[in-house]
Amino acid sequence: MKSKLSSPFAEIPFLNTPIFLVPFLLLSLIYCLIFPNDLRLQSMLAPCNSAPATSTSAHQLAEEAYTAVDLRVLLGVLTRPCSYERRALLRLAYKLQPPPTRAVIDVRFVLCNITTEEDATLVALEIIAHDDILVLNCTENMNDGKTLEFFSAVPRLFGGADDEPAYDYVGKADDDTYYRLAALADTLRGKSRRDAYHGFLWPCGEEKEKDPAVEPFMVGWGYVVSWDVAAWISSAAAEEELRRDAKGPEDMTFAWWLRRAGRGKNVYGEGHRMYEYLDEAWMGGLSCYRHLLVPDTVAVHRLKERILWARTLRFFNATTGLKPSKMYHLN
Ligand SMILES: *[C@@H]1O[C@H](CO)[C@@H](O)[C@H](O)[C@H]1NC(C)=O
Ligand SMILES: *[C@@H]1O[C@H](CO)[C@@H](O)[C@H](O)[C@H]1NC(C)=O
Ligand SMILES: *[C@@H]1O[C@H](CO)[C@@H](O)[C@H](O)[C@H]1NC(C)=O
């Protein structure tokens, strides 16, 4: 067998670069030197970061990259231990999205107590491989307090006092919801970081007349609150009180907690950018909360079948990264 020789200069980026790329790399380096303050350009042109000037240490660079981030979001996808295929799909979907600019959105899968031998081993493997799972102290349920468990656990698990939160926002999503993280970051960036409650506001449009008495709430597909709201839910006094009222449809219940306590007063409904999936074939279902995929989507819900994920991911160009090769053909 032919063994691969490793070059002692492997760390020097230009030496491993195909010769025809060198002029471009040099040009972009010059660009970086001429426009040193344009952070956007610098982060777009990879060589700027991988060929640091000798006066800047790697540590300083890391620090700059960190401070350039001005928005941090924790998004918990509430799912069940047995949903292995859905988690695999969601991991792919989020990994292949273009990353948000100057924002970090950490996606975590949220489970209750693991109760079977099978899940104990298979979920352990997932944690070792991906480290993106939270197991809370609860029994698996939809409308029986898992949402409360999640929002109250996050401030405890991720630390950070109220004045120095680990994240600016905390959100939950269903496992049949596809958030577009860059769009979510962009929409949250301009919003209040205190007392915020973001999602798709119900009732919408024609639904308002059907039941005028219904108190508005963010539907459970996915909603986000500012860290102070999660910190409040996590506080001993609030948690004990909320625990008594944790049963019932989780999204309505959540809104009711906030309303009663005068929290989450900065209400941000996303309108047409959050919706339920609608296929061209079933146009009868068009409504204020359901329509065809649109390019400026923040989140689309009700992706319950593989084919709907496939169509959605293709619409958002997740497959354009596929390189032609003699190794495969996918028609
Ligand atoms: C977990 O939940 C159970 C039942 O709600 C409770 O009795 C127990 O104290 C909790 N354990 C921890 C470590 O929080
Ligand atoms: C979940 O598991 C923990 C640890 O095994 C146990 O202490 C707790 O009582 C369980 N909680 C529920 C709600 O079943
Ligand atoms: C996907 O890519 C095509 C071709 O570049 C572009 O026209 C379209 O707007 C993109 N779609 C979305 C949702 O960004």
mmCIF file of C-alpha atoms and ligand atoms in Angstrom:
data_model
loop_
_atom_site.group_PDB
_atom_site.id
_atom_site.type_symbol
_atom_site.label_atom_id
_atom_site.label_comp_id
_atom_site.label_asym_id
_atom_site.label_seq_id
_atom_site.Cartn_x
_atom_site.Cartn_y
_atom_site.Cartn_z
ATOM 1 C CA MET A 1 0.000 0.000 0.000
ATOM 2 C CA LYS A 2 1.118 3.500 -0.774
ATOM 3 C CA SER A 3 1.476 5.473 2.419
ATOM 4 C CA LYS A 4 0.589 9.154 2.351
ATOM 5 C CA LEU A 5 3.620 11.319 3.026
ATOM 6 C CA SER A 6 2.937 14.210 5.305
ATOM 7 C CA SER A 7 4.728 17.437 4.606
ATOM 8 C CA PRO A 8 6.609 19.138 7.431
ATOM 9 C CA PHE A 9 5.123 22.389 6.063
ATOM 10 C CA ALA A 10 1.544 21.189 6.358
ATOM 11 C CA GLU A 11 0.684 24.064 8.678
ATOM 12 C CA ILE A 12 1.650 26.698 6.138
ATOM 13 C CA PRO A 13 -1.557 27.207 4.193
ATOM 14 C CA PHE A 14 -0.123 28.296 0.833
ATOM 15 C CA LEU A 15 2.164 25.289 0.407
ATOM 16 C CA ASN A 16 -0.734 22.840 0.273
ATOM 17 C CA THR A 17 -2.765 24.996 -2.053
ATOM 18 C CA PRO A 18 -3.089 24.141 -5.743
ATOM 19 C CA ILE A 19 -0.705 26.446 -7.583
ATOM 20 C CA PHE A 20 -3.429 28.177 -9.595
ATOM 21 C CA LEU A 21 -5.093 29.380 -6.369
ATOM 22 C CA VAL A 22 -2.024 31.159 -5.047
ATOM 23 C CA PRO A 23 -2.610 34.459 -6.922
ATOM 24 C CA PHE A 24 -6.172 34.584 -5.599
ATOM 25 C CA LEU A 25 -5.058 33.923 -2.064
ATOM 26 C CA LEU A 26 -2.416 36.616 -2.339
ATOM 27 C CA LEU A 27 -4.988 39.031 -3.714
ATOM 28 C CA SER A 28 -7.376 38.355 -0.862
ATOM 29 C CA LEU A 29 -4.560 38.765 1.645
ATOM 30 C CA ILE A 30 -3.809 42.168 0.126
ATOM 31 C CA TYR A 31 -7.515 42.960 0.307
ATOM 32 C CA CYS A 32 -7.482 42.163 3.991
ATOM 33 C CA LEU A 33 -4.490 44.382 4.588
ATOM 34 C CA ILE A 34 -6.139 47.274 2.758
ATOM 35 C CA PHE A 35 -9.508 46.908 4.500
ATOM 36 C CA PRO A 36 -8.481 45.638 7.922
ATOM 37 C CA ASN A 37 -11.599 46.975 9.647
ATOM 38 C CA ASP A 38 -14.182 45.419 7.435
ATOM 39 C CA LEU A 39 -15.094 42.447 9.589
ATOM 40 C CA ARG A 40 -17.629 41.092 7.168
ATOM 41 C CA LEU A 41 -15.114 40.901 4.366
ATOM 42 C CA GLN A 42 -12.530 39.403 6.653
ATOM 43 C CA SER A 43 -14.804 36.617 7.758
ATOM 44 C CA MET A 44 -15.895 35.911 4.186
ATOM 45 C CA LEU A 45 -12.322 35.584 2.981
ATOM 46 C CA ALA A 46 -11.053 32.573 4.837
ATOM 47 C CA PRO A 47 -7.306 33.203 4.220
ATOM 48 C CA CYS A 48 -7.504 36.359 6.366
ATOM 49 C CA ASN A 49 -8.161 34.232 9.378
ATOM 50 C CA SER A 50 -5.917 31.332 8.508
ATOM 51 C CA ALA A 51 -2.880 33.490 7.732
ATOM 52 C CA PRO A 52 -2.766 35.839 10.719
ATOM 53 C CA ALA A 53 -0.302 38.720 10.780
ATOM 54 C CA THR A 54 2.579 37.924 13.114
ATOM 55 C CA SER A 55 1.593 40.691 15.535
ATOM 56 C CA THR A 56 -1.803 39.096 16.302
ATOM 57 C CA SER A 57 -1.867 35.975 18.396
ATOM 58 C CA ALA A 58 -4.315 33.156 17.769
ATOM 59 C CA HIS A 59 -5.811 33.917 21.175
ATOM 60 C CA GLN A 60 -6.534 37.517 20.220
ATOM 61 C CA LEU A 61 -8.104 36.379 16.976
ATOM 62 C CA ALA A 62 -10.358 33.945 18.800
ATOM 63 C CA GLU A 63 -11.346 36.728 21.166
ATOM 64 C CA GLU A 64 -12.182 39.042 18.278
ATOM 65 C CA ALA A 65 -14.291 36.361 16.635
ATOM 66 C CA TYR A 66 -16.101 35.892 19.926
ATOM 67 C CA THR A 67 -16.798 39.570 20.497
ATOM 68 C CA ALA A 68 -18.003 39.927 16.907
ATOM 69 C CA VAL A 69 -20.893 37.661 17.948
ATOM 70 C CA ASP A 70 -23.622 39.927 19.289
ATOM 71 C CA LEU A 71 -26.452 37.441 19.593
ATOM 72 C CA ARG A 72 -26.671 34.053 21.291
ATOM 73 C CA VAL A 73 -29.674 31.793 21.171
ATOM 74 C CA LEU A 74 -30.329 28.373 22.646
ATOM 75 C CA LEU A 75 -32.935 26.480 20.654
ATOM 76 C CA GLY A 76 -34.278 23.331 22.294
ATOM 77 C CA VAL A 77 -35.963 20.842 19.982
ATOM 78 C CA LEU A 78 -38.423 18.906 22.119
ATOM 79 C CA THR A 79 -38.398 15.328 20.928
ATOM 80 C CA ARG A 80 -38.595 11.768 22.213
ATOM 81 C CA PRO A 81 -35.756 9.284 22.732
ATOM 82 C CA CYS A 82 -37.072 6.910 20.046
ATOM 83 C CA SER A 83 -37.077 9.585 17.294
ATOM 84 C CA TYR A 84 -33.625 8.648 16.004
ATOM 85 C CA GLU A 85 -34.365 9.239 12.337
ATOM 86 C CA ARG A 86 -35.845 12.689 12.955
ATOM 87 C CA ARG A 87 -32.817 13.758 14.982
ATOM 88 C CA ALA A 88 -30.501 12.530 12.234
ATOM 89 C CA LEU A 89 -32.455 14.559 9.685
ATOM 90 C CA LEU A 90 -32.520 17.682 11.860
ATOM 91 C CA ARG A 91 -28.778 17.447 12.482
ATOM 92 C CA LEU A 92 -28.149 17.323 8.747
ATOM 93 C CA ALA A 93 -30.625 20.107 8.067
ATOM 94 C CA TYR A 94 -29.062 22.476 10.617
ATOM 95 C CA LYS A 95 -25.482 21.540 9.793
ATOM 96 C CA LEU A 96 -25.936 22.317 6.096
ATOM 97 C CA GLN A 97 -27.624 25.679 6.635
ATOM 98 C CA PRO A 98 -25.557 28.786 5.933
ATOM 99 C CA PRO A 99 -24.385 29.906 9.394
ATOM 100 C CA PRO A 100 -25.953 33.060 10.886
ATOM 101 C CA THR A 101 -23.775 36.175 10.709
ATOM 102 C CA ARG A 102 -22.372 37.405 14.057
ATOM 103 C CA ALA A 103 -24.738 35.093 15.907
ATOM 104 C CA VAL A 104 -24.514 31.715 17.581
ATOM 105 C CA ILE A 105 -27.587 29.531 17.677
ATOM 106 C CA ASP A 106 -27.050 26.296 19.592
ATOM 107 C CA VAL A 107 -29.586 23.624 18.718
ATOM 108 C CA ARG A 108 -30.114 20.989 21.437
ATOM 109 C CA PHE A 109 -32.437 18.008 21.483
ATOM 110 C CA VAL A 110 -34.485 17.851 24.646
ATOM 111 C CA LEU A 111 -35.581 14.530 26.121
ATOM 112 C CA CYS A 112 -37.211 13.427 29.354
ATOM 113 C CA ASN A 113 -36.005 10.477 31.424
ATOM 114 C CA ILE A 114 -34.690 7.581 29.393
ATOM 115 C CA THR A 115 -36.604 4.500 30.422
ATOM 116 C CA THR A 116 -35.545 1.619 28.172
ATOM 117 C CA GLU A 117 -32.318 -0.361 27.849
ATOM 118 C CA GLU A 118 -32.298 0.287 24.100
ATOM 119 C CA ASP A 119 -32.549 4.064 24.455
ATOM 120 C CA ALA A 120 -30.020 4.196 27.283
ATOM 121 C CA THR A 121 -27.353 2.767 24.977
ATOM 122 C CA LEU A 122 -28.344 4.377 21.688
ATOM 123 C CA VAL A 123 -28.832 7.863 23.167
ATOM 124 C CA ALA A 124 -25.485 7.493 24.949
ATOM 125 C CA LEU A 125 -23.860 6.868 21.554
ATOM 126 C CA GLU A 126 -25.515 9.969 20.122
ATOM 127 C CA ILE A 127 -24.292 12.063 23.035
ATOM 128 C CA ILE A 128 -20.741 10.777 22.574
ATOM 129 C CA ALA A 129 -20.859 11.497 18.849
ATOM 130 C CA HIS A 130 -22.744 14.808 18.834
ATOM 131 C CA ASP A 131 -23.009 16.155 22.396
ATOM 132 C CA ASP A 132 -26.246 17.967 21.546
ATOM 133 C CA ILE A 133 -28.757 16.288 23.874
ATOM 134 C CA LEU A 134 -30.286 17.440 27.155
ATOM 135 C CA VAL A 135 -32.031 14.871 29.341
ATOM 136 C CA LEU A 136 -34.391 16.541 31.791
ATOM 137 C CA ASN A 137 -35.961 15.208 34.935
ATOM 138 C CA CYS A 138 -39.430 14.438 33.619
ATOM 139 C CA THR A 139 -41.495 11.706 32.044
ATOM 140 C CA GLU A 140 -42.029 12.034 28.288
ATOM 141 C CA ASN A 141 -45.125 14.113 27.634
ATOM 142 C CA MET A 142 -46.410 16.796 25.344
ATOM 143 C CA ASN A 143 -48.832 18.820 27.404
ATOM 144 C CA ASP A 144 -47.861 17.786 30.873
ATOM 145 C CA GLY A 145 -45.063 20.127 31.776
ATOM 146 C CA LYS A 146 -42.091 19.281 29.524
ATOM 147 C CA THR A 147 -41.977 22.879 28.292
ATOM 148 C CA LEU A 148 -41.837 24.135 31.882
ATOM 149 C CA GLU A 149 -39.110 21.606 32.655
ATOM 150 C CA PHE A 150 -37.087 22.857 29.694
ATOM 151 C CA PHE A 151 -37.345 26.600 30.306
ATOM 152 C CA SER A 152 -36.700 26.209 34.002
ATOM 153 C CA ALA A 153 -33.727 23.855 33.496
ATOM 154 C CA VAL A 154 -31.888 26.033 30.957
ATOM 155 C CA PRO A 155 -30.834 28.871 33.293
ATOM 156 C CA ARG A 156 -29.694 26.296 35.873
ATOM 157 C CA LEU A 157 -27.788 24.161 33.353
ATOM 158 C CA PHE A 158 -26.131 26.964 31.433
ATOM 159 C CA GLY A 159 -25.447 29.161 34.429
ATOM 160 C CA GLY A 160 -24.969 32.870 34.098
ATOM 161 C CA ALA A 161 -26.663 35.260 36.496
ATOM 162 C CA ASP A 162 -29.463 37.491 35.255
ATOM 163 C CA ASP A 163 -26.980 40.277 34.552
ATOM 164 C CA GLU A 164 -24.633 37.992 32.604
ATOM 165 C CA PRO A 165 -26.721 35.447 30.756
ATOM 166 C CA ALA A 166 -25.241 32.544 28.776
ATOM 167 C CA TYR A 167 -27.684 33.303 25.969
ATOM 168 C CA ASP A 168 -29.727 36.324 24.924
ATOM 169 C CA TYR A 169 -32.719 34.203 24.014
ATOM 170 C CA VAL A 170 -34.031 30.717 24.732
ATOM 171 C CA GLY A 171 -36.473 29.021 22.389
ATOM 172 C CA LYS A 172 -38.278 25.734 21.981
ATOM 173 C CA ALA A 173 -39.235 24.036 18.745
ATOM 174 C CA ASP A 174 -41.205 20.955 17.834
ATOM 175 C CA ASP A 175 -39.317 18.235 16.007
ATOM 176 C CA ASP A 176 -41.462 18.747 12.898
ATOM 177 C CA THR A 177 -40.432 22.405 12.691
ATOM 178 C CA TYR A 178 -37.571 23.634 10.522
ATOM 179 C CA TYR A 179 -36.101 26.935 11.671
ATOM 180 C CA ARG A 180 -33.839 28.856 9.330
ATOM 181 C CA LEU A 181 -31.256 29.926 11.842
ATOM 182 C CA ALA A 182 -29.795 32.869 9.911
ATOM 183 C CA ALA A 183 -33.286 34.304 9.402
ATOM 184 C CA LEU A 184 -34.107 33.758 13.074
ATOM 185 C CA ALA A 185 -30.897 35.530 14.130
ATOM 186 C CA ASP A 186 -31.569 38.442 11.794
ATOM 187 C CA THR A 187 -35.097 38.914 13.016
ATOM 188 C CA LEU A 188 -34.147 38.669 16.706
ATOM 189 C CA ARG A 189 -31.157 40.992 16.416
ATOM 190 C CA GLY A 190 -33.250 44.162 16.240
ATOM 191 C CA LYS A 191 -35.624 43.151 19.029
ATOM 192 C CA SER A 192 -35.676 43.819 22.734
ATOM 193 C CA ARG A 193 -33.513 41.503 24.808
ATOM 194 C CA ARG A 194 -35.731 41.888 27.817
ATOM 195 C CA ASP A 195 -39.267 40.699 28.271
ATOM 196 C CA ALA A 196 -39.392 39.397 24.689
ATOM 197 C CA TYR A 197 -41.791 36.757 23.408
ATOM 198 C CA HIS A 198 -41.334 35.824 19.748
ATOM 199 C CA GLY A 199 -43.074 33.332 17.464
ATOM 200 C CA PHE A 200 -46.213 32.960 15.420
ATOM 201 C CA LEU A 201 -49.075 34.777 17.121
ATOM 202 C CA TRP A 202 -52.401 33.014 17.314
ATOM 203 C CA PRO A 203 -55.123 33.755 16.325
ATOM 204 C CA CYS A 204 -54.222 35.185 12.931
ATOM 205 C CA GLY A 205 -56.349 36.747 10.164
ATOM 206 C CA GLU A 206 -59.688 35.096 9.665
ATOM 207 C CA GLU A 207 -59.190 32.948 12.781
ATOM 208 C CA LYS A 208 -59.661 36.000 15.000
ATOM 209 C CA GLU A 209 -63.384 36.117 14.279
ATOM 210 C CA LYS A 210 -63.938 32.445 15.023
ATOM 211 C CA ASP A 211 -63.298 32.883 18.715
ATOM 212 C CA PRO A 212 -62.918 36.540 19.710
ATOM 213 C CA ALA A 213 -62.459 35.564 23.354
ATOM 214 C CA VAL A 214 -59.247 33.577 22.822
ATOM 215 C CA GLU A 215 -56.211 35.220 24.421
ATOM 216 C CA PRO A 216 -53.334 35.503 21.930
ATOM 217 C CA PHE A 217 -50.377 33.135 22.249
ATOM 218 C CA MET A 218 -47.375 31.971 20.244
ATOM 219 C CA VAL A 219 -48.195 28.606 18.732
ATOM 220 C CA GLY A 220 -46.142 25.665 19.930
ATOM 221 C CA TRP A 221 -44.338 25.054 16.590
ATOM 222 C CA GLY A 222 -41.561 27.192 17.986
ATOM 223 C CA TYR A 223 -41.282 30.269 20.177
ATOM 224 C CA VAL A 224 -38.458 32.217 21.742
ATOM 225 C CA VAL A 225 -38.209 34.316 24.903
ATOM 226 C CA SER A 226 -35.453 36.571 26.182
ATOM 227 C CA TRP A 227 -33.184 35.112 28.854
ATOM 228 C CA ASP A 228 -34.799 37.134 31.672
ATOM 229 C CA VAL A 229 -38.095 35.365 31.007
ATOM 230 C CA ALA A 230 -36.422 31.937 31.227
ATOM 231 C CA ALA A 231 -34.609 33.077 34.386
ATOM 232 C CA TRP A 232 -37.937 34.088 35.889
ATOM 233 C CA ILE A 233 -39.496 30.692 35.021
ATOM 234 C CA SER A 234 -36.494 29.053 36.646
ATOM 235 C CA SER A 235 -36.768 31.053 39.870
ATOM 236 C CA ALA A 236 -37.905 28.920 42.777
ATOM 237 C CA ALA A 237 -41.023 30.967 43.511
ATOM 238 C CA ALA A 238 -42.286 31.085 39.937
ATOM 239 C CA GLU A 239 -41.424 27.475 39.200
ATOM 240 C CA GLU A 240 -43.425 26.172 42.134
ATOM 241 C CA GLU A 241 -46.431 28.219 41.150
ATOM 242 C CA LEU A 242 -46.184 27.351 37.446
ATOM 243 C CA ARG A 243 -45.771 23.668 38.202
ATOM 244 C CA ARG A 244 -49.296 23.695 39.594
ATOM 245 C CA ASP A 245 -50.530 25.101 36.270
ATOM 246 C CA ALA A 246 -48.347 23.126 33.902
ATOM 247 C CA LYS A 247 -51.016 20.907 32.402
ATOM 248 C CA GLY A 248 -52.948 21.647 29.228
ATOM 249 C CA PRO A 249 -51.851 22.744 25.731
ATOM 250 C CA GLU A 250 -48.285 23.855 26.347
ATOM 251 C CA ASP A 251 -48.357 26.899 24.075
ATOM 252 C CA MET A 252 -51.550 28.409 25.533
ATOM 253 C CA THR A 253 -50.377 27.573 29.031
ATOM 254 C CA PHE A 254 -47.039 29.272 28.452
ATOM 255 C CA ALA A 255 -48.720 32.471 27.249
ATOM 256 C CA TRP A 256 -51.033 32.387 30.225
ATOM 257 C CA TRP A 257 -48.110 32.185 32.692
ATOM 258 C CA LEU A 258 -46.515 35.197 31.057
ATOM 259 C CA ARG A 259 -49.701 37.232 30.931
ATOM 260 C CA ARG A 260 -50.571 36.518 34.547
ATOM 261 C CA ALA A 261 -47.106 37.537 35.720
ATOM 262 C CA GLY A 262 -46.831 40.558 33.394
ATOM 263 C CA ARG A 263 -43.799 38.976 31.643
ATOM 264 C CA GLY A 264 -42.898 38.799 27.959
ATOM 265 C CA LYS A 265 -44.671 42.068 27.210
ATOM 266 C CA ASN A 266 -42.583 42.682 24.096
ATOM 267 C CA VAL A 267 -44.611 40.474 21.799
ATOM 268 C CA TYR A 268 -43.183 39.812 18.319
ATOM 269 C CA GLY A 269 -45.388 37.872 15.935
ATOM 270 C CA GLU A 270 -43.513 36.802 12.821
ATOM 271 C CA GLY A 271 -46.535 36.844 10.474
ATOM 272 C CA HIS A 272 -46.118 35.162 7.088
ATOM 273 C CA ARG A 273 -42.494 34.160 7.797
ATOM 274 C CA MET A 274 -43.663 31.403 10.165
ATOM 275 C CA TYR A 275 -46.279 28.995 8.881
ATOM 276 C CA GLU A 276 -47.414 25.464 8.281
ATOM 277 C CA TYR A 277 -46.174 23.624 5.230
ATOM 278 C CA LEU A 278 -48.511 23.585 2.238
ATOM 279 C CA ASP A 279 -47.920 21.591 -0.932
ATOM 280 C CA GLU A 280 -49.036 22.813 -4.366
ATOM 281 C CA ALA A 281 -51.188 19.707 -4.644
ATOM 282 C CA TRP A 282 -53.324 20.621 -1.640
ATOM 283 C CA MET A 283 -54.109 24.286 -2.296
ATOM 284 C CA GLY A 284 -57.455 24.004 -0.509
ATOM 285 C CA GLY A 285 -55.593 24.366 2.765
ATOM 286 C CA LEU A 286 -54.392 27.955 2.190
ATOM 287 C CA SER A 287 -54.969 30.148 5.252
ATOM 288 C CA CYS A 288 -53.375 32.812 7.461
ATOM 289 C CA TYR A 289 -51.165 30.148 9.050
ATOM 290 C CA ARG A 290 -50.550 27.826 6.105
ATOM 291 C CA HIS A 291 -49.052 28.625 2.711
ATOM 292 C CA LEU A 292 -46.430 27.604 0.153
ATOM 293 C CA LEU A 293 -42.745 27.855 1.059
ATOM 294 C CA VAL A 294 -41.379 31.412 0.803
ATOM 295 C CA PRO A 295 -37.716 32.494 0.558
ATOM 296 C CA ASP A 296 -37.731 34.732 3.669
ATOM 297 C CA THR A 297 -39.010 31.944 5.944
ATOM 298 C CA VAL A 298 -38.072 31.994 9.619
ATOM 299 C CA ALA A 299 -39.711 28.632 10.402
ATOM 300 C CA VAL A 300 -41.933 26.112 8.690
ATOM 301 C CA HIS A 301 -43.941 23.576 10.658
ATOM 302 C CA ARG A 302 -45.740 20.293 10.171
ATOM 303 C CA LEU A 303 -42.895 18.494 8.441
ATOM 304 C CA LYS A 304 -44.162 15.145 9.564
ATOM 305 C CA GLU A 305 -43.038 13.014 6.627
ATOM 306 C CA ARG A 306 -39.658 12.494 5.013
ATOM 307 C CA ILE A 307 -40.922 13.731 1.646
ATOM 308 C CA LEU A 308 -41.950 17.055 3.183
ATOM 309 C CA TRP A 309 -38.468 17.487 4.652
ATOM 310 C CA ALA A 310 -36.997 16.607 1.270
ATOM 311 C CA ARG A 311 -39.085 19.211 -0.555
ATOM 312 C CA THR A 312 -38.438 21.855 2.082
ATOM 313 C CA LEU A 313 -34.686 21.283 2.163
ATOM 314 C CA ARG A 314 -34.489 21.337 -1.613
ATOM 315 C CA PHE A 315 -36.498 24.575 -1.756
ATOM 316 C CA PHE A 316 -34.001 26.203 0.603
ATOM 317 C CA ASN A 317 -31.116 25.006 -1.572
ATOM 318 C CA ALA A 318 -29.685 22.579 0.973
ATOM 319 C CA THR A 319 -28.667 20.280 -1.892
ATOM 320 C CA THR A 320 -26.703 22.816 -3.943
ATOM 321 C CA GLY A 321 -23.492 21.840 -2.112
ATOM 322 C CA LEU A 322 -23.510 18.463 -3.845
ATOM 323 C CA LYS A 323 -20.462 18.141 -6.089
ATOM 324 C CA PRO A 324 -20.585 16.191 -9.338
ATOM 325 C CA SER A 325 -18.742 12.913 -9.082
ATOM 326 C CA LYS A 326 -18.473 9.578 -10.825
ATOM 327 C CA MET A 327 -19.122 8.022 -7.400
ATOM 328 C CA TYR A 328 -22.880 8.665 -7.375
ATOM 329 C CA HIS A 329 -25.881 9.665 -9.428
ATOM 330 C CA LEU A 330 -29.153 10.847 -7.833
ATOM 331 C CA ASN A 331 -32.018 11.395 -10.204
HETATM 332 C C1 LIG B 1 -37.019 14.774 39.647
HETATM 333 O O1 LIG B 1 -38.440 14.801 39.591
HETATM 334 C C2 LIG B 1 -39.042 14.082 40.629
HETATM 335 C C3 LIG B 1 -40.533 14.036 40.361
HETATM 336 O O2 LIG B 1 -41.016 15.268 39.886
HETATM 337 C C4 LIG B 1 -38.678 14.740 41.967
HETATM 338 O O3 LIG B 1 -39.276 14.037 43.027
HETATM 339 C C5 LIG B 1 -37.164 14.731 42.118
HETATM 340 O O4 LIG B 1 -36.788 15.430 43.305
HETATM 341 C C6 LIG B 1 -36.483 15.364 40.938
HETATM 342 N N1 LIG B 1 -35.052 15.147 41.017
HETATM 343 C C7 LIG B 1 -34.169 16.109 40.799
HETATM 344 C C8 LIG B 1 -32.732 15.703 40.855
HETATM 345 O O5 LIG B 1 -34.489 17.246 40.549
HETATM 346 C C1 LIG B 2 -35.998 10.661 36.253
HETATM 347 O O1 LIG B 2 -34.815 9.929 36.548
HETATM 348 C C2 LIG B 2 -34.142 10.350 37.736
HETATM 349 C C3 LIG B 2 -32.818 9.641 37.804
HETATM 350 O O2 LIG B 2 -32.952 8.281 37.445
HETATM 351 C C4 LIG B 2 -35.055 10.078 38.931
HETATM 352 O O3 LIG B 2 -34.417 10.511 40.117
HETATM 353 C C5 LIG B 2 -36.339 10.875 38.730
HETATM 354 O O4 LIG B 2 -37.250 10.613 39.768
HETATM 355 C C6 LIG B 2 -37.002 10.582 37.404
HETATM 356 N N1 LIG B 2 -38.033 11.554 37.209
HETATM 357 C C7 LIG B 2 -39.257 11.282 36.768
HETATM 358 C C8 LIG B 2 -40.176 12.424 36.687
HETATM 359 O O5 LIG B 2 -39.580 10.155 36.468
HETATM 360 C C1 LIG B 3 -31.963 28.866 -4.379
HETATM 361 O O1 LIG B 3 -31.013 29.064 -5.390
HETATM 362 C C2 LIG B 3 -31.565 29.630 -6.585
HETATM 363 C C3 LIG B 3 -30.487 29.601 -7.627
HETATM 364 O O2 LIG B 3 -29.321 30.204 -7.139
HETATM 365 C C4 LIG B 3 -32.094 31.007 -6.274
HETATM 366 O O3 LIG B 3 -32.657 31.584 -7.418
HETATM 367 C C5 LIG B 3 -33.157 30.914 -5.181
HETATM 368 O O4 LIG B 3 -33.583 32.187 -4.809
HETATM 369 C C6 LIG B 3 -32.616 30.179 -3.966
HETATM 370 N N1 LIG B 3 -33.702 29.918 -3.048
HETATM 371 C C7 LIG B 3 -33.731 30.361 -1.800
HETATM 372 C C8 LIG B 3 -34.951 30.014 -1.018
HETATM 373 O O5 LIG B 3 -32.838 30.996 -1.296
#
